[in-house]
PDB file of C-alpha atoms in Angstrom:
ATOM      1  CA  MET A   1     -13.478  -9.624  -2.433  1.00  0.00           C
ATOM      2  CA  ARG A   2     -11.786  -8.508  -5.476  1.00  0.00           C
ATOM      3  CA  VAL A   3      -8.950  -6.267  -5.593  1.00  0.00           C
ATOM      4  CA  ALA A   4      -7.649  -4.186  -8.311  1.00  0.00           C
ATOM      5  CA  LEU A   5      -3.876  -3.149  -8.332  1.00  0.00           C
ATOM      6  CA  TYR A   6      -2.522  -0.629 -10.817  1.00  0.00           C
ATOM      7  CA  GLN A   7       1.066  -0.675 -12.034  1.00  0.00           C
ATOM      8  CA  CYS A   8       2.007   2.071 -14.093  1.00  0.00           C
ATOM      9  CA  PRO A   9       4.617   4.936 -14.754  1.00  0.00           C
ATOM     10  CA  PRO A  10       4.563   7.735 -12.170  1.00  0.00           C
ATOM     11  CA  LEU A  11       3.237  11.079 -13.521  1.00  0.00           C
ATOM     12  CA  PRO A  12       5.515  13.579 -11.878  1.00  0.00           C
ATOM     13  CA  LEU A  13       4.200  17.114 -10.306  1.00  0.00           C
ATOM     14  CA  ASP A  14       0.674  16.328 -12.045  1.00  0.00           C
ATOM     15  CA  VAL A  15      -1.787  15.782  -9.658  1.00  0.00           C
ATOM     16  CA  ALA A  16      -4.614  16.617 -11.458  1.00  0.00           C
ATOM     17  CA  GLY A  17      -3.537  14.307 -14.011  1.00  0.00           C
ATOM     18  CA  ASN A  18      -3.051  12.224 -11.591  1.00  0.00           C
ATOM     19  CA  LEU A  19      -6.878  12.463 -10.635  1.00  0.00           C
ATOM     20  CA  GLN A  20      -7.900  11.919 -14.670  1.00  0.00           C
ATOM     21  CA  ARG A  21      -5.990   8.283 -14.175  1.00  0.00           C
ATOM     22  CA  LEU A  22      -7.656   7.512 -11.471  1.00  0.00           C
ATOM     23  CA  HIS A  23     -11.586   9.208 -12.038  1.00  0.00           C
ATOM     24  CA  GLN A  24     -10.552   6.501 -15.021  1.00  0.00           C
ATOM     25  CA  LEU A  25      -8.750   3.950 -13.616  1.00  0.00           C
ATOM     26  CA  ALA A  26     -11.818   3.404 -11.328  1.00  0.00           C
ATOM     27  CA  LEU A  27     -14.311   3.339 -14.710  1.00  0.00           C
ATOM     28  CA  GLU A  28     -11.881  -0.140 -15.336  1.00  0.00           C
ATOM     29  CA  ALA A  29     -11.716  -1.975 -12.506  1.00  0.00           C
ATOM     30  CA  LYS A  30     -15.617  -1.649 -12.325  1.00  0.00           C
ATOM     31  CA  GLY A  31     -16.501  -5.101 -10.763  1.00  0.00           C
ATOM     32  CA  ALA A  32     -13.479  -5.008  -8.132  1.00  0.00           C
ATOM     33  CA  ASP A  33     -14.323  -3.022  -4.351  1.00  0.00           C
ATOM     34  CA  LEU A  34     -11.004  -1.666  -4.098  1.00  0.00           C
ATOM     35  CA  LEU A  35      -8.450  -0.098  -6.078  1.00  0.00           C
ATOM     36  CA  VAL A  36      -4.939   0.549  -4.445  1.00  0.00           C
ATOM     37  CA  VAL A  37      -2.233   3.245  -6.637  1.00  0.00           C
ATOM     38  CA  PRO A  38       1.411   3.002  -5.620  1.00  0.00           C
ATOM     39  CA  GLU A  39       3.124   4.928  -2.976  1.00  0.00           C
ATOM     40  CA  MET A  40       2.870   8.707  -4.222  1.00  0.00           C
ATOM     41  CA  PHE A  41       0.509   8.332  -6.300  1.00  0.00           C
ATOM     42  CA  LEU A  42      -1.414  11.438  -6.513  1.00  0.00           C
ATOM     43  CA  THR A  43       2.307  13.884  -7.176  1.00  0.00           C
ATOM     44  CA  GLY A  44       4.823  11.166  -8.190  1.00  0.00           C
ATOM     45  CA  TYR A  45       7.232  10.272  -5.482  1.00  0.00           C
ATOM     46  CA  ASN A  46      10.971  11.315  -6.631  1.00  0.00           C
ATOM     47  CA  ILE A  47      10.043  15.040  -7.229  1.00  0.00           C
ATOM     48  CA  GLY A  48      12.409  16.967  -4.101  1.00  0.00           C
ATOM     49  CA  VAL A  49      12.171  18.291  -1.122  1.00  0.00           C
ATOM     50  CA  ASP A  50      10.497  21.602  -3.080  1.00  0.00           C
ATOM     51  CA  ALA A  51       7.302  20.662  -4.799  1.00  0.00           C
ATOM     52  CA  VAL A  52       6.611  18.047  -1.605  1.00  0.00           C
ATOM     53  CA  SER A  53       6.614  20.958   0.655  1.00  0.00           C
ATOM     54  CA  VAL A  54       4.613  23.487  -2.469  1.00  0.00           C
ATOM     55  CA  LEU A  55       1.509  20.174  -3.007  1.00  0.00           C
ATOM     56  CA  ALA A  56       0.990  18.500   0.334  1.00  0.00           C
ATOM     57  CA  GLU A  57      -2.568  18.698   1.276  1.00  0.00           C
ATOM     58  CA  VAL A  58      -4.122  17.902   4.537  1.00  0.00           C
ATOM     59  CA  ASN A  59      -5.841  14.699   4.483  1.00  0.00           C
ATOM     60  CA  ASN A  60      -8.995  15.596   4.463  1.00  0.00           C
ATOM     61  CA  GLY A  61      -8.357  18.186   1.841  1.00  0.00           C
ATOM     62  CA  GLU A  62      -8.875  19.160  -2.361  1.00  0.00           C
ATOM     63  CA  SER A  63      -7.884  15.746  -4.086  1.00  0.00           C
ATOM     64  CA  ALA A  64      -9.082  13.668  -1.226  1.00  0.00           C
ATOM     65  CA  GLN A  65     -12.537  14.775  -1.203  1.00  0.00           C
ATOM     66  CA  GLN A  66     -12.463  14.035  -5.270  1.00  0.00           C
ATOM     67  CA  ILE A  67     -11.307  11.080  -5.317  1.00  0.00           C
ATOM     68  CA  ALA A  68     -14.564  10.591  -2.313  1.00  0.00           C
ATOM     69  CA  ARG A  69     -16.312  11.505  -5.599  1.00  0.00           C
ATOM     70  CA  ILE A  70     -14.882   9.454  -8.029  1.00  0.00           C
ATOM     71  CA  ALA A  71     -14.959   5.906  -5.442  1.00  0.00           C
ATOM     72  CA  LYS A  72     -18.465   7.037  -4.660  1.00  0.00           C
ATOM     73  CA  SER A  73     -19.707   8.028  -8.979  1.00  0.00           C
ATOM     74  CA  ALA A  74     -17.147   4.191  -9.224  1.00  0.00           C
ATOM     75  CA  GLY A  75     -18.579   2.329  -6.651  1.00  0.00           C
ATOM     76  CA  ILE A  76     -15.187   1.186  -5.804  1.00  0.00           C
ATOM     77  CA  ALA A  77     -12.974   2.039  -2.556  1.00  0.00           C
ATOM     78  CA  ILE A  78      -9.610   3.620  -3.251  1.00  0.00           C
ATOM     79  CA  LEU A  79      -6.496   3.512  -1.449  1.00  0.00           C
ATOM     80  CA  TYR A  80      -4.140   6.266  -2.918  1.00  0.00           C
ATOM     81  CA  GLY A  81      -0.758   7.549  -2.310  1.00  0.00           C
ATOM     82  CA  TYR A  82      -0.303  11.248  -1.226  1.00  0.00           C
ATOM     83  CA  PRO A  83       2.353  13.864   0.622  1.00  0.00           C
ATOM     84  CA  GLU A  84       0.095  15.017   3.775  1.00  0.00           C
ATOM     85  CA  ARG A  85       0.780  18.107   5.371  1.00  0.00           C
ATOM     86  CA  THR A  86      -0.576  18.295   9.569  1.00  0.00           C
ATOM     87  CA  GLU A  87      -1.710  21.650  11.281  1.00  0.00           C
ATOM     88  CA  ASP A  88       1.804  21.473  12.839  1.00  0.00           C
ATOM     89  CA  GLY A  89       3.900  21.211   9.026  1.00  0.00           C
ATOM     90  CA  GLN A  90       4.929  18.387   9.107  1.00  0.00           C
ATOM     91  CA  ILE A  91       4.831  16.059   6.257  1.00  0.00           C
ATOM     92  CA  TYR A  92       4.182  12.665   5.839  1.00  0.00           C
ATOM     93  CA  ASN A  93       4.301  10.362   2.680  1.00  0.00           C
ATOM     94  CA  ALA A  94       0.438   8.826   3.364  1.00  0.00           C
ATOM     95  CA  VAL A  95      -2.148   6.248   1.994  1.00  0.00           C
ATOM     96  CA  GLN A  96      -5.604   6.859   2.456  1.00  0.00           C
ATOM     97  CA  LEU A  97      -8.872   4.849   2.372  1.00  0.00           C
ATOM     98  CA  ILE A  98     -11.593   5.954   1.241  1.00  0.00           C
ATOM     99  CA  ASP A  99     -14.829   3.433   0.771  1.00  0.00           C
ATOM    100  CA  ALA A 100     -17.237   3.070  -1.845  1.00  0.00           C
ATOM    101  CA  ASN A 101     -19.226   5.166  -0.062  1.00  0.00           C
ATOM    102  CA  GLY A 102     -17.255   8.380  -0.750  1.00  0.00           C
ATOM    103  CA  GLU A 103     -16.034   8.089   3.112  1.00  0.00           C
ATOM    104  CA  ARG A 104     -12.533   8.099   4.139  1.00  0.00           C
ATOM    105  CA  LEU A 105     -11.846   4.891   6.400  1.00  0.00           C
ATOM    106  CA  CYS A 106      -8.297   5.226   7.160  1.00  0.00           C
ATOM    107  CA  ASN A 107      -5.241   7.414   7.448  1.00  0.00           C
ATOM    108  CA  TYR A 108      -1.963   6.123   7.291  1.00  0.00           C
ATOM    109  CA  ARG A 109       1.725   7.277   7.280  1.00  0.00           C
ATOM    110  CA  LYS A 110       4.881   5.520   6.411  1.00  0.00           C
ATOM    111  CA  THR A 111       7.281   4.770   9.837  1.00  0.00           C
ATOM    112  CA  HIS A 112      10.460   3.311   7.934  1.00  0.00           C
ATOM    113  CA  LEU A 113      11.336   6.487   6.151  1.00  0.00           C
ATOM    114  CA  PHE A 114      13.636   4.570   2.986  1.00  0.00           C
ATOM    115  CA  GLY A 115      17.169   6.387   2.478  1.00  0.00           C
ATOM    116  CA  ASP A 116      18.595   9.455   1.888  1.00  0.00           C
ATOM    117  CA  LEU A 117      15.361  10.365  -0.722  1.00  0.00           C
ATOM    118  CA  ASP A 118      12.735  10.028   1.878  1.00  0.00           C
ATOM    119  CA  HIS A 119      14.395  11.514   4.897  1.00  0.00           C
ATOM    120  CA  SER A 120      14.869  14.772   3.123  1.00  0.00           C
ATOM    121  CA  MET A 121      11.225  15.166   2.344  1.00  0.00           C
ATOM    122  CA  PHE A 122       9.271  13.180   5.350  1.00  0.00           C
ATOM    123  CA  SER A 123       8.689  13.115   9.276  1.00  0.00           C
ATOM    124  CA  PRO A 124       8.065   9.368   9.619  1.00  0.00           C
ATOM    125  CA  GLY A 125       4.541   8.084  11.226  1.00  0.00           C
ATOM    126  CA  ALA A 126       4.178   7.202  15.084  1.00  0.00           C
ATOM    127  CA  ASP A 127       3.799   3.734  16.204  1.00  0.00           C
ATOM    128  CA  ASP A 128      -0.352   3.732  14.653  1.00  0.00           C
ATOM    129  CA  PHE A 129      -0.674   0.228  12.957  1.00  0.00           C
ATOM    130  CA  PRO A 130      -4.820   0.716  12.260  1.00  0.00           C
ATOM    131  CA  LEU A 131      -6.505  -2.111  10.989  1.00  0.00           C
ATOM    132  CA  VAL A 132     -10.240  -1.538   9.378  1.00  0.00           C
ATOM    133  CA  GLU A 133     -13.161  -3.605   7.912  1.00  0.00           C
ATOM    134  CA  LEU A 134     -13.502  -3.619   4.357  1.00  0.00           C
ATOM    135  CA  ASN A 135     -16.523  -5.983   3.334  1.00  0.00           C
ATOM    136  CA  GLY A 136     -16.014  -8.181   5.846  1.00  0.00           C
ATOM    137  CA  TRP A 137     -12.185  -8.390   5.750  1.00  0.00           C
ATOM    138  CA  LYS A 138      -9.548  -6.464   8.421  1.00  0.00           C
ATOM    139  CA  LEU A 139      -7.304  -4.684   6.695  1.00  0.00           C
ATOM    140  CA  GLY A 140      -4.036  -3.386   7.702  1.00  0.00           C
ATOM    141  CA  PHE A 141      -1.229  -1.055   5.861  1.00  0.00           C
ATOM    142  CA  LEU A 142       2.782  -0.584   5.159  1.00  0.00           C
ATOM    143  CA  ILE A 143       4.132   2.155   2.078  1.00  0.00           C
ATOM    144  CA  CYS A 144       7.400   0.344   0.388  1.00  0.00           C
ATOM    145  CA  TYR A 145      10.055   0.130   2.629  1.00  0.00           C
ATOM    146  CA  ASP A 146       7.705  -1.100   5.737  1.00  0.00           C
ATOM    147  CA  LEU A 147       7.892  -4.366   4.375  1.00  0.00           C
ATOM    148  CA  GLU A 148      10.613  -4.845   4.994  1.00  0.00           C
ATOM    149  CA  PHE A 149      11.295  -4.956   8.074  1.00  0.00           C
ATOM    150  CA  PRO A 150       9.350  -8.532   9.272  1.00  0.00           C
ATOM    151  CA  GLU A 151       8.332  -7.000  12.526  1.00  0.00           C
ATOM    152  CA  ASN A 152       5.534  -4.595  10.577  1.00  0.00           C
ATOM    153  CA  ALA A 153       3.786  -7.040   9.093  1.00  0.00           C
ATOM    154  CA  ARG A 154       3.741  -9.716  12.316  1.00  0.00           C
ATOM    155  CA  ARG A 155       2.325  -7.318  14.106  1.00  0.00           C
ATOM    156  CA  LEU A 156      -0.824  -6.405  11.822  1.00  0.00           C
ATOM    157  CA  ALA A 157      -1.227 -10.578  11.092  1.00  0.00           C
ATOM    158  CA  LEU A 158      -1.324 -10.363  15.674  1.00  0.00           C
ATOM    159  CA  ALA A 159      -3.823  -7.601  15.970  1.00  0.00           C
ATOM    160  CA  GLY A 160      -6.159  -9.826  13.136  1.00  0.00           C
ATOM    161  CA  ALA A 161      -5.099  -8.240   9.457  1.00  0.00           C
ATOM    162  CA  GLU A 162      -6.158 -10.296   6.600  1.00  0.00           C
ATOM    163  CA  LEU A 163      -5.074  -8.351   3.772  1.00  0.00           C
ATOM    164  CA  ILE A 164      -2.059  -6.191   4.273  1.00  0.00           C
ATOM    165  CA  LEU A 165      -1.706  -3.616   1.369  1.00  0.00           C
ATOM    166  CA  VAL A 166       1.172  -2.297   0.333  1.00  0.00           C
ATOM    167  CA  PRO A 167       1.862   0.619  -2.202  1.00  0.00           C
ATOM    168  CA  THR A 168       5.392   1.088  -3.057  1.00  0.00           C
ATOM    169  CA  ALA A 169       7.627   2.731  -5.378  1.00  0.00           C
ATOM    170  CA  ASN A 170      10.158   0.553  -5.604  1.00  0.00           C
ATOM    171  CA  MET A 171      13.272   0.883  -7.323  1.00  0.00           C
ATOM    172  CA  ILE A 172      15.721  -1.738  -9.456  1.00  0.00           C
ATOM    173  CA  PRO A 173      18.048  -3.055  -8.089  1.00  0.00           C
ATOM    174  CA  TYR A 174      15.509  -4.142  -5.487  1.00  0.00           C
ATOM    175  CA  ASP A 175      13.632  -6.085  -7.651  1.00  0.00           C
ATOM    176  CA  PHE A 176      13.994  -9.085  -5.554  1.00  0.00           C
ATOM    177  CA  ILE A 177      11.442  -7.538  -2.790  1.00  0.00           C
ATOM    178  CA  ALA A 178       8.554  -7.893  -5.155  1.00  0.00           C
ATOM    179  CA  ASP A 179       9.554 -11.367  -6.187  1.00  0.00           C
ATOM    180  CA  VAL A 180      10.323 -12.952  -2.989  1.00  0.00           C
ATOM    181  CA  THR A 181       9.021 -10.880   0.179  1.00  0.00           C
ATOM    182  CA  VAL A 182       5.998  -9.862  -0.676  1.00  0.00           C
ATOM    183  CA  ARG A 183       4.670 -13.686  -0.662  1.00  0.00           C
ATOM    184  CA  ALA A 184       7.643 -14.413   2.609  1.00  0.00           C
ATOM    185  CA  ARG A 185       5.632 -12.354   4.320  1.00  0.00           C
ATOM    186  CA  ALA A 186       2.547 -13.360   3.186  1.00  0.00           C
ATOM    187  CA  PHE A 187       3.646 -17.001   3.844  1.00  0.00           C
ATOM    188  CA  GLU A 188       4.871 -16.257   7.193  1.00  0.00           C
ATOM    189  CA  ASN A 189       1.887 -14.470   8.414  1.00  0.00           C
ATOM    190  CA  GLN A 190      -0.869 -15.954   6.823  1.00  0.00           C
ATOM    191  CA  CYS A 191      -2.000 -13.724   5.586  1.00  0.00           C
ATOM    192  CA  TYR A 192      -3.042 -12.058   1.763  1.00  0.00           C
ATOM    193  CA  VAL A 193      -0.640  -8.960   0.947  1.00  0.00           C
ATOM    194  CA  ALA A 194      -0.836  -6.528  -2.356  1.00  0.00           C
ATOM    195  CA  TYR A 195       1.357  -4.750  -3.813  1.00  0.00           C
ATOM    196  CA  ALA A 196       1.155  -2.018  -5.665  1.00  0.00           C
ATOM    197  CA  ASN A 197       4.258  -0.712  -7.684  1.00  0.00           C
ATOM    198  CA  TYR A 198       5.484   1.687 -10.646  1.00  0.00           C
ATOM    199  CA  CYS A 199       6.721   1.162 -13.462  1.00  0.00           C
ATOM    200  CA  GLY A 200       9.004   3.191 -16.238  1.00  0.00           C
ATOM    201  CA  HIS A 201      11.146   5.729 -14.626  1.00  0.00           C
ATOM    202  CA  GLU A 202      11.665   8.850 -12.571  1.00  0.00           C
ATOM    203  CA  ASP A 203      14.280  10.991 -13.063  1.00  0.00           C
ATOM    204  CA  GLU A 204      17.095   8.720 -11.587  1.00  0.00           C
ATOM    205  CA  ILE A 205      15.259   5.881 -10.577  1.00  0.00           C
ATOM    206  CA  HIS A 206      14.179   2.964 -12.405  1.00  0.00           C
ATOM    207  CA  TYR A 207      11.613   1.207 -10.918  1.00  0.00           C
ATOM    208  CA  CYS A 208      11.196  -2.606 -10.882  1.00  0.00           C
ATOM    209  CA  GLY A 209       7.277  -3.234 -11.351  1.00  0.00           C
ATOM    210  CA  GLN A 210       5.883  -6.778 -10.550  1.00  0.00           C
ATOM    211  CA  SER A 211       2.922  -5.410  -8.754  1.00  0.00           C
ATOM    212  CA  SER A 212       0.862  -8.531  -7.245  1.00  0.00           C
ATOM    213  CA  ILE A 213      -1.236 -10.079  -4.158  1.00  0.00           C
ATOM    214  CA  ALA A 214       0.367 -12.813  -2.534  1.00  0.00           C
ATOM    215  CA  ALA A 215      -1.757 -15.162  -0.964  1.00  0.00           C
ATOM    216  CA  PRO A 216      -1.108 -17.424   2.970  1.00  0.00           C
ATOM    217  CA  ASP A 217      -0.453 -21.107   0.862  1.00  0.00           C
ATOM    218  CA  GLY A 218       2.887 -18.773  -0.402  1.00  0.00           C
ATOM    219  CA  SER A 219       1.002 -18.242  -4.112  1.00  0.00           C
ATOM    220  CA  ARG A 220       0.419 -15.546  -6.393  1.00  0.00           C
ATOM    221  CA  ILE A 221      -3.099 -14.709  -6.990  1.00  0.00           C
ATOM    222  CA  ALA A 222      -2.718 -11.489  -9.454  1.00  0.00           C
ATOM    223  CA  GLN A 223       0.651 -10.753 -10.471  1.00  0.00           C
ATOM    224  CA  ALA A 224       1.894  -7.783 -13.258  1.00  0.00           C
ATOM    225  CA  GLY A 225       5.185  -7.642 -15.536  1.00  0.00           C
ATOM    226  CA  LEU A 226       7.416  -4.771 -16.238  1.00  0.00           C
ATOM    227  CA  ASP A 227       4.708  -2.773 -18.034  1.00  0.00           C
ATOM    228  CA  GLU A 228       1.997  -0.615 -16.826  1.00  0.00           C
ATOM    229  CA  ALA A 229      -1.291  -3.126 -15.696  1.00  0.00           C
ATOM    230  CA  LEU A 230      -3.903  -3.565 -13.721  1.00  0.00           C
ATOM    231  CA  ILE A 231      -4.197  -6.593 -12.504  1.00  0.00           C
ATOM    232  CA  VAL A 232      -7.573  -8.418 -10.207  1.00  0.00           C
ATOM    233  CA  GLY A 233      -7.236 -11.106  -7.548  1.00  0.00           C
ATOM    234  CA  GLU A 234      -9.991 -12.574  -5.798  1.00  0.00           C
ATOM    235  CA  LEU A 235      -9.211 -12.771  -2.072  1.00  0.00           C
ATOM    236  CA  ASP A 236     -10.230 -16.708  -0.824  1.00  0.00           C
ATOM    237  CA  ARG A 237     -11.156 -16.665   2.886  1.00  0.00           C
ATOM    238  CA  GLN A 238     -11.825 -20.782   2.608  1.00  0.00           C
ATOM    239  CA  LEU A 239      -7.660 -20.542   1.320  1.00  0.00           C
ATOM    240  CA  MET A 240      -7.040 -18.441   4.266  1.00  0.00           C
ATOM    241  CA  GLU A 241      -8.642 -20.344   6.174  1.00  0.00           C
ATOM    242  CA  ASP A 242      -7.342 -23.768   5.350  1.00  0.00           C
ATOM    243  CA  SER A 243      -3.456 -22.326   4.712  1.00  0.00           C
ATOM    244  CA  ARG A 244      -3.646 -21.647   8.152  1.00  0.00           C
ATOM    245  CA  ALA A 245      -5.492 -24.806   9.697  1.00  0.00           C
ATOM    246  CA  ALA A 246      -1.955 -26.134   7.810  1.00  0.00           C
ATOM    247  CA  ASN A 247       0.805 -23.616   8.789  1.00  0.00           C
ATOM    248  CA  ARG A 248       1.351 -23.917  12.359  1.00  0.00           C
ATOM    249  CA  TYR A 249       3.927 -20.872  12.807  1.00  0.00           C
ATOM    250  CA  PHE A 250       1.607 -18.908  15.089  1.00  0.00           C
ATOM    251  CA  LEU A 251       0.732 -21.554  16.977  1.00  0.00           C
ATOM    252  CA  ASP A 252       4.856 -22.375  17.629  1.00  0.00           C
ATOM    253  CA  ARG A 253       5.640 -18.849  18.280  1.00  0.00           C
ATOM    254  CA  ARG A 254       7.255 -18.201  21.750  1.00  0.00           C
ATOM    255  CA  PRO A 255       7.046 -15.078  22.206  1.00  0.00           C
ATOM    256  CA  GLU A 256       8.460 -15.233  25.527  1.00  0.00           C
ATOM    257  CA  LEU A 257      12.090 -15.709  24.037  1.00  0.00           C
ATOM    258  CA  TYR A 258      11.770 -12.237  21.579  1.00  0.00           C
ATOM    259  CA  GLY A 259      11.462  -9.712  24.260  1.00  0.00           C
ATOM    260  CA  ASP A 260      14.936  -8.881  23.952  1.00  0.00           C
ATOM    261  CA  LEU A 261      14.219  -8.063  20.052  1.00  0.00           C
ATOM    262  CA  ASN A 262      12.772  -4.398  21.206  1.00  0.00           C
ATOM    263  CA  LYS A 263      16.125  -3.394  23.588  1.00  0.00           C
ATOM    264  CA  ARG A 264      18.658  -3.336  20.864  1.00  0.00           C
TER     265      ARG A 264
END
């Protein structure tokens, strides 16, 4: 499966503009099976409580329907970030996967909120860590800060994830996350990790770019720098199987020793 990541400066508060560039991207990524864009791509990330409240949409709302049409017309699955409003009025930092037929496959809500910025705008997601299948690969989802808690990626890997998709809005000075943590999560969980970040700045936030796709052996199969880029990597099942055969992490685990970790 070929996976494309779009690293870009945010277009805050411009839903129409972001939908337009998503349409263009879907055409440019022709030949890829999946296009992944950053966290809160639809509206921008650092937009404030009032704007999030106005721009939040239900998961089958107007923007979702338009993205479904884009995915179907371009023949590519799309994972995008957006603010989700539920029937009870809660607002979540969410990502949604729509397949190449325009069908909604999965909606995931960020479970670990980052700092005052996230906590002021969003409710935390519950304990649902869905897995879906796309083109024969089992996909799991995390959003930005979620990846920094090793339990999240391990939970997905133990459930069978072969690719963990991570739309993010990671900023300086946390660029070591993009450089080190992404590859570490891929290696320690023996799966691919695709990390789609912003570049440029949004008010006082300066994004660190460095979007990448990390392989189960800890290598990178695609890597962006600090500027806008569309990168593509091809997942190799044989590489994953060879890496899993050579790495004994899952065989050598001793879960009977780890129970107390969940009690603290």
